[in-house]
């Protein structure tokens, strides 16, 4: 069981990083092989809508997204973490998502598995917003659910924490980190995270 963590915040050691770390620790405690990639350290160009992927099912842009495709192909579980930035996912995450137009083309145009194999995958979404409004996660949720649906990743739930702004402030909510640890365990066990 391989779990891929995708850290979408530009802030290292920030709130979503801490939560993602606990999710991965929880998954590892159940024997999963875990790996986290930090999108902000990668070079991922925005989709150019060149339509090359419609013919070959592959993106012709040669940058770090090629490695992300391979990691997604090999993963059984995906934990995607993004803080809310202007009501949506971060630019780092959105660039990665838009580059999933290539898997989209594989699935809907070429009628082949979007991630190259028929592995059963499940995905968890982790987010934090500085504002207290609970509905602020809706745009990001819609985007991430759309991504998971296109990639045939079963949506396994979410961890959403409003009203957490300062770097690392999530650590003042020990229950949040504990919830993240449990969600990591559940993700691997296959039961939906709460
Ligand atoms: C560019 C930018 C845009 C933001 N937009 C929002 C927003 O729309 N709603 C919100 O609640 N918080 C917003 N925030 C605050 C972050 O969501 C908040 O600080 C969060 O805790 C950051 O998580 P991180 O430490 O994992 O990066 C924004 C922060 C930045 C830098």
PDB file of C-alpha atoms in Angstrom, residues 25 33 72 74 76 102 117 133-135 137 143 146 148 156 162-163 165 175 189:
ATOM      1  CA  UNK A  25       2.406   9.218  10.133  1.00  0.00           C
ATOM      2  CA  UNK A  33       4.795   3.029   2.398  1.00  0.00           C
ATOM      3  CA  UNK A  72       0.152   9.165  -9.032  1.00  0.00           C
ATOM      4  CA  UNK A  74       2.134   4.148  -8.398  1.00  0.00           C
ATOM      5  CA  UNK A  76      -2.904   3.485  -3.887  1.00  0.00           C
ATOM      6  CA  UNK A 102      -3.565  14.531 -19.878  1.00  0.00           C
ATOM      7  CA  UNK A 117      -3.571   1.032 -14.585  1.00  0.00           C
ATOM      8  CA  UNK A 133     -16.557  30.867   7.540  1.00  0.00           C
ATOM      9  CA  UNK A 134     -17.231  27.167   7.051  1.00  0.00           C
ATOM     10  CA  UNK A 135     -18.428  27.550   3.437  1.00  0.00           C
ATOM     11  CA  UNK A 137     -13.911  25.381   1.498  1.00  0.00           C
ATOM     12  CA  UNK A 143     -12.097  21.356  -7.590  1.00  0.00           C
ATOM     13  CA  UNK A 146     -13.503  16.927  -9.767  1.00  0.00           C
ATOM     14  CA  UNK A 148     -10.391  12.743  -7.973  1.00  0.00           C
ATOM     15  CA  UNK A 156     -12.402   9.160   1.018  1.00  0.00           C
ATOM     16  CA  UNK A 162     -11.454  27.151   9.373  1.00  0.00           C
ATOM     17  CA  UNK A 163     -10.132  30.029  11.490  1.00  0.00           C
ATOM     18  CA  UNK A 165      -4.183  31.509  10.069  1.00  0.00           C
ATOM     19  CA  UNK A 175      -7.370  17.347  18.469  1.00  0.00           C
ATOM     20  CA  UNK A 189      -7.610   0.712   6.199  1.00  0.00           C
TER      21      UNK A 189
END
